PDB file of C-alpha atoms in Angstrom:
ATOM      1  CA  MET R   1       7.414  16.520   9.399  1.00 32.00           C
ATOM      2  CA  LEU R   2      10.090  15.613  11.917  1.00 29.00           C
ATOM      3  CA  SER R   3       9.678  17.306  15.269  1.00 30.00           C
ATOM      4  CA  ASN R   4      11.611  16.820  18.516  1.00 29.00           C
ATOM      5  CA  ALA R   5      11.499  13.058  18.040  1.00 31.00           C
ATOM      6  CA  VAL R   6      12.856  10.876  20.842  1.00 29.00           C
ATOM      7  CA  LEU R   7      13.444   7.130  21.074  1.00 28.00           C
ATOM      8  CA  VAL R   8      14.007   5.671  24.538  1.00 28.00           C
ATOM      9  CA  ALA R   9      15.348   2.162  25.077  1.00 28.00           C
ATOM     10  CA  SER R  10      17.062   0.868  28.241  1.00 25.00           C
ATOM     11  CA  GLY R  11      18.270   4.345  29.124  1.00 25.00           C
ATOM     12  CA  LEU R  12      19.511   5.037  25.607  1.00 23.00           C
ATOM     13  CA  VAL R  13      18.052   8.170  24.070  1.00 24.00           C
ATOM     14  CA  PHE R  14      18.045   8.998  20.355  1.00 24.00           C
ATOM     15  CA  VAL R  15      17.060  12.583  19.582  1.00 26.00           C
ATOM     16  CA  PHE R  16      16.159  13.628  16.055  1.00 27.00           C
ATOM     17  CA  ALA R  17      16.418  17.404  15.672  1.00 30.00           C
ATOM     18  CA  GLU R  18      13.446  19.477  14.608  1.00 30.00           C
ATOM     19  CA  THR R  19      13.968  19.353  10.867  1.00 31.00           C
ATOM     20  CA  PRO R  20      11.421  19.308   8.033  1.00 31.00           C
ATOM     21  CA  GLY R  21      11.083  15.759   6.838  1.00 32.00           C
ATOM     22  CA  PHE R  22       8.707  13.015   5.947  1.00 36.00           C
ATOM     23  CA  CYS R  23       8.407  10.681   8.923  1.00 40.00           C
ATOM     24  CA  GLN R  24       8.299  11.353  12.613  1.00 40.00           C
ATOM     25  CA  ALA R  25       9.197   9.469  15.762  1.00 39.00           C
ATOM     26  CA  LYS R  26       7.478  10.035  19.098  1.00 39.00           C
ATOM     27  CA  SER R  27       8.289   8.917  22.607  1.00 36.00           C
ATOM     28  CA  THR R  28       6.101   6.832  24.919  1.00 39.00           C
ATOM     29  CA  SER R  29       5.607   7.219  28.661  1.00 38.00           C
ATOM     30  CA  ASP R  30       7.379   3.919  29.407  1.00 39.00           C
ATOM     31  CA  PRO R  31      11.180   4.430  29.354  1.00 33.00           C
ATOM     32  CA  THR R  32      11.805   0.678  29.516  1.00 32.00           C
ATOM     33  CA  GLN R  33      10.298   0.081  26.092  1.00 36.00           C
ATOM     34  CA  VAL R  34      11.241   1.142  22.616  1.00 35.00           C
ATOM     35  CA  GLY R  35       8.394   3.492  21.827  1.00 36.00           C
ATOM     36  CA  HIS R  36       7.957   5.393  18.625  1.00 38.00           C
ATOM     37  CA  THR R  37       5.578   6.121  15.824  1.00 39.00           C
ATOM     38  CA  TRP R  38       6.408   7.007  12.260  1.00 41.00           C
ATOM     39  CA  GLU R  39       4.260   9.359  10.288  1.00 48.00           C
ATOM     40  CA  VAL R  40       3.811  10.374   6.705  1.00 52.00           C
ATOM     41  CA  GLY R  41       2.680  13.965   6.973  1.00 51.00           C
ATOM     42  CA  ARG R  42       1.363  15.546  10.152  1.00 48.00           C
ATOM     43  CA  PRO R  43      -1.798  14.291  11.930  1.00 48.00           C
ATOM     44  CA  SER R  44      -4.156  16.863  13.357  1.00 44.00           C
ATOM     45  CA  VAL R  45      -3.707  17.765  17.017  1.00 40.00           C
ATOM     46  CA  ASN R  46      -7.485  17.781  17.411  1.00 42.00           C
ATOM     47  CA  PRO R  47      -9.561  14.651  18.016  1.00 47.00           C
ATOM     48  CA  GLU R  48     -10.378  13.050  14.700  1.00 66.00           C
ATOM     49  CA  GLY R  49     -13.513  11.316  13.616  1.00 88.00           C
ATOM     50  CA  ARG R  50     -13.191   7.699  12.604  1.00 91.00           C
ATOM     51  CA  ILE R  51     -14.686   5.910   9.633  1.00 93.00           C
ATOM     52  CA  GLY R  52     -16.284   2.849  11.131  1.00 92.00           C
ATOM     53  CA  ASP R  53     -17.802   1.224   8.041  1.00 93.00           C
ATOM     54  CA  PRO R  54     -17.071  -2.495   8.622  1.00 95.00           C
ATOM     55  CA  ALA R  55     -16.410  -3.257   4.953  1.00 96.00           C
ATOM     56  CA  MET R  56     -14.001  -0.338   4.481  1.00 96.00           C
ATOM     57  CA  VAL R  57     -12.110  -0.899   7.720  1.00 96.00           C
ATOM     58  CA  GLY R  58     -12.125  -4.648   7.109  1.00 97.00           C
ATOM     59  CA  TYR R  59     -10.511  -4.201   3.708  1.00 97.00           C
ATOM     60  CA  CYS R  60      -7.801  -1.941   5.162  1.00 97.00           C
ATOM     61  CA  GLN R  61      -7.103  -4.457   7.912  1.00 97.00           C
ATOM     62  CA  GLN R  62      -6.826  -7.318   5.423  1.00 97.00           C
ATOM     63  CA  LEU R  63      -4.357  -5.338   3.322  1.00 98.00           C
ATOM     64  CA  VAL R  64      -2.310  -4.413   6.380  1.00 97.00           C
ATOM     65  CA  ASP R  65      -2.314  -8.034   7.533  1.00 98.00           C
ATOM     66  CA  ARG R  66      -0.974  -9.102   4.142  1.00 97.00           C
ATOM     67  CA  VAL R  67       1.866  -6.584   4.306  1.00 97.00           C
ATOM     68  CA  VAL R  68       2.582  -7.455   7.948  1.00 97.00           C
ATOM     69  CA  ALA R  69       2.865 -11.144   7.042  1.00 97.00           C
ATOM     70  CA  ALA R  70       5.278 -10.358   4.199  1.00 97.00           C
ATOM     71  CA  ALA R  71       7.360  -8.114   6.462  1.00 96.00           C
ATOM     72  CA  ALA R  72       7.339 -10.685   9.309  1.00 95.00           C
ATOM     73  CA  VAL R  73       6.619  -8.019  11.933  1.00 94.00           C
ATOM     74  CA  HIS R  74       4.172  -7.789  14.820  1.00 94.00           C
ATOM     75  CA  PRO R  75       0.492  -7.244  13.882  1.00 95.00           C
ATOM     76  CA  VAL R  76      -1.015  -3.766  13.808  1.00 96.00           C
ATOM     77  CA  GLN R  77      -4.588  -2.554  14.105  1.00 96.00           C
ATOM     78  CA  VAL R  78      -5.971  -0.179  11.478  1.00 96.00           C
ATOM     79  CA  ARG R  79      -7.774   3.064  12.186  1.00 95.00           C
ATOM     80  CA  LEU R  80      -9.246   4.971   9.225  1.00 95.00           C
ATOM     81  CA  THR R  81      -9.800   8.629  10.118  1.00 94.00           C
ATOM     82  CA  ARG R  82     -11.881  11.379   8.560  1.00 92.00           C
ATOM     83  CA  SER R  83      -8.983  13.828   8.603  1.00 92.00           C
ATOM     84  CA  GLY R  84      -8.513  16.164   5.651  1.00 90.00           C
ATOM     85  CA  GLN R  85      -4.749  16.062   6.208  1.00 89.00           C
ATOM     86  CA  GLU R  86      -2.641  13.533   4.338  1.00 87.00           C
ATOM     87  CA  TYR R  87      -0.873  11.121   6.667  1.00 89.00           C
ATOM     88  CA  VAL R  88      -0.346   7.530   7.710  1.00 89.00           C
ATOM     89  CA  SER R  89       0.965   7.075  11.238  1.00 88.00           C
ATOM     90  CA  LEU R  90       2.087   4.077  13.285  1.00 90.00           C
ATOM     91  CA  ARG R  91       1.084   5.101  16.779  1.00 89.00           C
ATOM     92  CA  PRO R  92       1.464   3.581  20.264  1.00 88.00           C
ATOM     93  CA  LYS R  93       0.064   0.079  20.812  1.00 91.00           C
ATOM     94  CA  ARG R  94       0.715  -0.554  17.096  1.00 93.00           C
ATOM     95  CA  VAL R  95      -2.303   1.329  15.813  1.00 94.00           C
ATOM     96  CA  LEU R  96      -1.866   2.363  12.180  1.00 95.00           C
ATOM     97  CA  SER R  97      -3.891   5.511  11.518  1.00 94.00           C
ATOM     98  CA  ILE R  98      -4.626   6.297   7.881  1.00 95.00           C
ATOM     99  CA  SER R  99      -6.295   9.562   6.930  1.00 94.00           C
ATOM    100  CA  SER R 100      -9.120   9.511   4.434  1.00 95.00           C
ATOM    101  CA  ALA R 101      -7.419  12.392   2.600  1.00 93.00           C
ATOM    102  CA  LEU R 102      -4.346  10.276   1.894  1.00 94.00           C
ATOM    103  CA  ALA R 103      -6.346   7.138   1.094  1.00 96.00           C
ATOM    104  CA  ALA R 104      -8.519   9.094  -1.350  1.00 95.00           C
ATOM    105  CA  ARG R 105      -5.533  10.199  -3.454  1.00 94.00           C
ATOM    106  CA  LEU R 106      -4.192   6.691  -3.926  1.00 96.00           C
ATOM    107  CA  GLU R 107      -4.412   5.462  -7.511  1.00 95.00           C
ATOM    108  CA  ASN R 108      -4.088   1.741  -6.870  1.00 96.00           C
ATOM    109  CA  GLU R 109      -3.673  -0.930  -4.234  1.00 97.00           C
ATOM    110  CA  ALA R 110       0.078  -1.217  -4.837  1.00 97.00           C
ATOM    111  CA  GLN R 111       0.493   2.390  -3.655  1.00 97.00           C
ATOM    112  CA  PHE R 112      -1.604   1.651  -0.578  1.00 97.00           C
ATOM    113  CA  ALA R 113       0.432  -1.434   0.266  1.00 97.00           C
ATOM    114  CA  GLY R 114       3.630   0.521  -0.375  1.00 97.00           C
ATOM    115  CA  LEU R 115       2.771   3.254   2.114  1.00 95.00           C
ATOM    116  CA  ILE R 116       1.929   0.630   4.736  1.00 96.00           C
ATOM    117  CA  ALA R 117       5.178  -1.235   4.075  1.00 96.00           C
ATOM    118  CA  HIS R 118       7.118   2.040   4.272  1.00 95.00           C
ATOM    119  CA  GLU R 119       5.714   2.883   7.702  1.00 93.00           C
ATOM    120  CA  LEU R 120       6.267  -0.617   9.061  1.00 94.00           C
ATOM    121  CA  ALA R 121       9.830  -0.543   7.726  1.00 93.00           C
ATOM    122  CA  HIS R 122      10.685   2.544   9.777  1.00 88.00           C
ATOM    123  CA  ASP R 123       9.514   0.860  12.961  1.00 86.00           C
ATOM    124  CA  ASP R 124      11.165  -2.474  12.188  1.00 84.00           C
ATOM    125  CA  LEU R 125      14.520  -0.996  11.143  1.00 81.00           C
ATOM    126  CA  ALA R 126      14.695   1.247  14.209  1.00 76.00           C
ATOM    127  CA  ASN R 127      13.873  -1.669  16.513  1.00 73.00           C
ATOM    128  CA  ARG R 128      16.478  -3.927  14.915  1.00 71.00           C
ATOM    129  CA  CYS R 129      19.183  -1.275  15.242  1.00 62.00           C
ATOM    130  CA  VAL R 130      18.385  -0.710  18.920  1.00 53.00           C
ATOM    131  CA  MET R 131      18.190  -4.427  19.726  1.00 50.00           C
ATOM    132  CA  SER R 132      21.426  -5.260  17.915  1.00 47.00           C
ATOM    133  CA  SER R 133      23.469  -2.561  19.648  1.00 45.00           C
ATOM    134  CA  PRO R 134      22.690  -1.757  23.305  1.00 44.00           C
ATOM    135  CA  THR R 135      25.107   1.179  23.472  1.00 47.00           C
ATOM    136  CA  THR R 136      25.135   2.649  19.975  1.00 47.00           C
ATOM    137  CA  SER R 137      22.795   2.570  17.031  1.00 49.00           C
ATOM    138  CA  SER R 138      23.557   2.006  13.361  1.00 51.00           C
ATOM    139  CA  TRP R 139      20.214   3.653  12.501  1.00 50.00           C
ATOM    140  CA  PRO R 140      21.251   6.532  10.212  1.00 56.00           C
ATOM    141  CA  VAL R 141      21.164   9.959  11.830  1.00 61.00           C
ATOM    142  CA  ASP R 142      20.407  11.634   8.524  1.00 80.00           C
ATOM    143  CA  GLN R 143      16.699  11.727   7.705  1.00 85.00           C
ATOM    144  CA  ARG R 144      17.342  11.182   4.001  1.00 89.00           C
ATOM    145  CA  ALA R 145      19.312   8.013   4.795  1.00 90.00           C
ATOM    146  CA  ARG R 146      16.474   6.738   7.007  1.00 89.00           C
ATOM    147  CA  GLU R 147      13.945   7.336   4.252  1.00 91.00           C
ATOM    148  CA  LEU R 148      16.110   5.545   1.707  1.00 92.00           C
ATOM    149  CA  ALA R 149      16.527   2.549   4.015  1.00 92.00           C
ATOM    150  CA  ALA R 150      12.801   2.390   4.781  1.00 93.00           C
ATOM    151  CA  THR R 151      11.786   2.667   1.138  1.00 95.00           C
ATOM    152  CA  ALA R 152      14.284  -0.011   0.089  1.00 95.00           C
ATOM    153  CA  SER R 153      12.910  -2.300   2.797  1.00 95.00           C
ATOM    154  CA  ALA R 154       9.341  -1.560   1.678  1.00 96.00           C
ATOM    155  CA  ILE R 155      10.203  -2.551  -1.894  1.00 96.00           C
ATOM    156  CA  SER R 156      11.451  -5.938  -0.704  1.00 95.00           C
ATOM    157  CA  VAL R 157       8.297  -6.470   1.347  1.00 96.00           C
ATOM    158  CA  LEU R 158       6.056  -5.522  -1.575  1.00 96.00           C
ATOM    159  CA  LYS R 159       7.730  -8.108  -3.799  1.00 95.00           C
ATOM    160  CA  ILE R 160       7.191 -10.800  -1.170  1.00 94.00           C
ATOM    161  CA  ALA R 161       3.538  -9.754  -0.861  1.00 95.00           C
ATOM    162  CA  GLY R 162       3.159  -9.899  -4.657  1.00 94.00           C
ATOM    163  CA  PHE R 163       2.670  -6.171  -5.264  1.00 95.00           C
ATOM    164  CA  ASP R 164       4.274  -4.068  -7.971  1.00 94.00           C
ATOM    165  CA  PRO R 165       6.878  -1.943  -6.112  1.00 94.00           C
ATOM    166  CA  GLU R 166       7.049   0.826  -8.722  1.00 94.00           C
ATOM    167  CA  PRO R 167       3.822   2.737  -7.925  1.00 95.00           C
ATOM    168  CA  VAL R 168       4.835   3.682  -4.386  1.00 96.00           C
ATOM    169  CA  LEU R 169       8.019   5.293  -5.734  1.00 95.00           C
ATOM    170  CA  GLY R 170       5.860   7.458  -7.981  1.00 94.00           C
ATOM    171  CA  LEU R 171       3.618   8.378  -5.052  1.00 94.00           C
ATOM    172  CA  LEU R 172       6.560   9.327  -2.825  1.00 93.00           C
ATOM    173  CA  SER R 173       7.918  11.476  -5.641  1.00 93.00           C
ATOM    174  CA  GLU R 174       4.578  13.264  -5.978  1.00 92.00           C
ATOM    175  CA  LEU R 175       4.327  13.893  -2.241  1.00 89.00           C
ATOM    176  CA  ALA R 176       7.855  15.288  -2.092  1.00 88.00           C
ATOM    177  CA  TYR R 177       7.110  17.573  -5.052  1.00 89.00           C
ATOM    178  CA  GLU R 178       3.907  18.855  -3.465  1.00 88.00           C
ATOM    179  CA  HIS R 179       5.537  19.391  -0.065  1.00 80.00           C
ATOM    180  CA  PRO R 180       9.005  20.923  -0.641  1.00 79.00           C
ATOM    181  CA  ALA R 181      10.044  20.405   2.995  1.00 75.00           C
ATOM    182  CA  TRP R 182       9.654  16.653   2.534  1.00 78.00           C
ATOM    183  CA  ALA R 183      12.088  16.771  -0.387  1.00 81.00           C
ATOM    184  CA  LEU R 184      14.850  17.172   2.198  1.00 81.00           C
ATOM    185  CA  ALA R 185      14.167  13.566   3.166  1.00 87.00           C
ATOM    186  CA  ILE R 186      12.802  12.121  -0.078  1.00 90.00           C
ATOM    187  CA  SER R 187      15.399  12.671  -2.784  1.00 89.00           C
ATOM    188  CA  PRO R 188      14.567  12.157  -6.469  1.00 90.00           C
ATOM    189  CA  ASP R 189      18.060  10.725  -6.881  1.00 91.00           C
ATOM    190  CA  ASP R 190      17.370   8.140  -4.168  1.00 93.00           C
ATOM    191  CA  LEU R 191      14.060   7.169  -5.743  1.00 93.00           C
ATOM    192  CA  LEU R 192      15.762   6.801  -9.127  1.00 92.00           C
ATOM    193  CA  GLN R 193      18.441   4.649  -7.511  1.00 92.00           C
ATOM    194  CA  LEU R 194      15.712   2.338  -6.222  1.00 94.00           C
ATOM    195  CA  ARG R 195      13.691   2.373  -9.451  1.00 93.00           C
ATOM    196  CA  LEU R 196      16.415   1.330 -11.892  1.00 92.00           C
ATOM    197  CA  PRO R 197      16.939  -2.217 -10.531  1.00 91.00           C
ATOM    198  CA  ILE R 198      13.157  -2.773 -10.448  1.00 90.00           C
ATOM    199  CA  GLU R 199      12.827  -1.895 -14.131  1.00 86.00           C
ATOM    200  CA  SER R 200      15.614  -4.254 -15.157  1.00 84.00           C
ATOM    201  CA  GLU R 201      14.861  -7.259 -12.963  1.00 84.00           C
ATOM    202  CA  SER R 202      12.744 -10.253 -13.868  1.00 82.00           C
ATOM    203  CA  VAL R 203       9.100 -10.260 -12.841  1.00 80.00           C
ATOM    204  CA  PRO R 204       7.081 -13.211 -11.481  1.00 78.00           C
ATOM    205  CA  ARG R 205       5.445 -15.231 -14.250  1.00 78.00           C
ATOM    206  CA  THR R 206       2.000 -14.205 -13.054  1.00 78.00           C
ATOM    207  CA  GLY R 207       2.962 -10.532 -12.893  1.00 80.00           C
ATOM    208  CA  TYR R 208       2.855  -8.154  -9.966  1.00 88.00           C
ATOM    209  CA  ARG R 209      -0.452  -7.149  -8.431  1.00 88.00           C
ATOM    210  CA  LEU R 210      -1.496  -3.555  -9.036  1.00 92.00           C
ATOM    211  CA  ASP R 211      -5.148  -3.487  -8.004  1.00 90.00           C
ATOM    212  CA  SER R 212      -7.792  -5.773  -6.590  1.00 93.00           C
ATOM    213  CA  SER R 213     -11.566  -5.604  -6.790  1.00 94.00           C
ATOM    214  CA  ALA R 214     -11.569  -5.060  -3.025  1.00 96.00           C
ATOM    215  CA  PHE R 215      -9.429  -1.921  -3.379  1.00 97.00           C
ATOM    216  CA  LEU R 216     -11.599  -0.595  -6.192  1.00 96.00           C
ATOM    217  CA  HIS R 217     -14.723  -1.067  -4.056  1.00 96.00           C
ATOM    218  CA  PHE R 218     -13.025   0.512  -1.041  1.00 97.00           C
ATOM    219  CA  HIS R 219     -11.758   3.527  -2.951  1.00 96.00           C
ATOM    220  CA  ALA R 220     -15.054   4.189  -4.700  1.00 95.00           C
ATOM    221  CA  ALA R 221     -16.936   3.867  -1.400  1.00 95.00           C
ATOM    222  CA  LEU R 222     -14.475   6.271   0.247  1.00 96.00           C
ATOM    223  CA  MET R 223     -14.845   8.824  -2.526  1.00 95.00           C
ATOM    224  CA  THR R 224     -18.615   8.588  -2.253  1.00 94.00           C
ATOM    225  CA  LEU R 225     -18.405   9.037   1.518  1.00 92.00           C
ATOM    226  CA  LEU R 226     -16.261  12.123   1.057  1.00 91.00           C
ATOM    227  CA  GLY R 227     -18.660  13.500  -1.534  1.00 90.00           C
ATOM    228  CA  LYS R 228     -16.113  13.341  -4.342  1.00 81.00           C
ATOM    229  CA  LEU R 229     -17.875  10.733  -6.466  1.00 61.00           C
ATOM    230  CA  PRO R 230     -21.572  10.071  -7.065  1.00 50.00           C
ATOM    231  CA  GLY R 231     -23.016   6.603  -7.000  1.00 45.00           C
ATOM    232  CA  SER R 232     -21.494   3.518  -5.449  1.00 41.00           C
ATOM    233  CA  ALA R 233     -18.643   1.076  -5.879  1.00 42.00           C
ATOM    234  CA  ALA R 234     -20.813  -1.463  -7.621  1.00 41.00           C
ATOM    235  CA  GLY R 235     -19.072  -1.141 -10.956  1.00 45.00           C
ATOM    236  CA  ALA R 236     -15.541  -1.579  -9.608  1.00 47.00           C
ATOM    237  CA  THR R 237     -14.894  -5.274  -9.916  1.00 47.00           C
ATOM    238  CA  GLU R 238     -11.874  -5.962 -12.100  1.00 51.00           C
ATOM    239  CA  PRO R 239      -8.467  -6.447 -10.459  1.00 49.00           C
ATOM    240  CA  LYS R 240      -5.393  -5.545 -12.489  1.00 51.00           C
ATOM    241  CA  LEU R 241      -1.923  -6.950 -12.985  1.00 51.00           C
ATOM    242  CA  ARG R 242       1.061  -4.918 -14.094  1.00 52.00           C
ATOM    243  CA  ARG R 243       4.297  -5.777 -15.868  1.00 52.00           C
ATOM    244  CA  PRO R 244       3.593  -9.464 -16.521  1.00 45.00           C
ATOM    245  CA  HIS R 245       6.553 -11.634 -17.428  1.00 40.00           C
TER     246      HIS R 245
END
């Protein structure tokens, strides 16, 4: 959801009207800094419990670090919450909050990496527009255009990181279908426009990465923690590749 979002940078203010959407920008208390967070969904206004399992959080941080390296952006710290709401949010001090509800619905590691890349792309693209133009911004005013730019950037980052870029397009399509308001920002036509070149382009000889054993362990452990799966992650060991050359 997009709500009264404000970016402040050297006295320049960008206001995004209160319009249903997919990502959200928020202001910081320091008007001398570019301060904003981008969110998939809406985080709860109430304090949220955190999942502090070292193995689970460690896996998330390793995945984020891999995407950060591919995107060549500043590091972020992961926070895995117990929220039942579906969201991923880049918050002040570069803390990336991921809800357990959203993580639980992911089908593979490529989707997980894609959501992370999508959020980082919003922040990076907004920063680059502000830095490159001190008086005006080329950052699209239209929310749909911002989503298209961020998703296109995420696809490029995923390829660099070695992940299959197709699964995140499927996930974004599902989320837009389930939340009609988000469809104002996530257009099926835009997703198709991004998908067609992926399907026709050459793939690395080793194939794109879809899953890893670490993701399978993480996801099974999360489902067990949430009471959605009995047992443990012990049997999840085989990583997968998709669309080999």
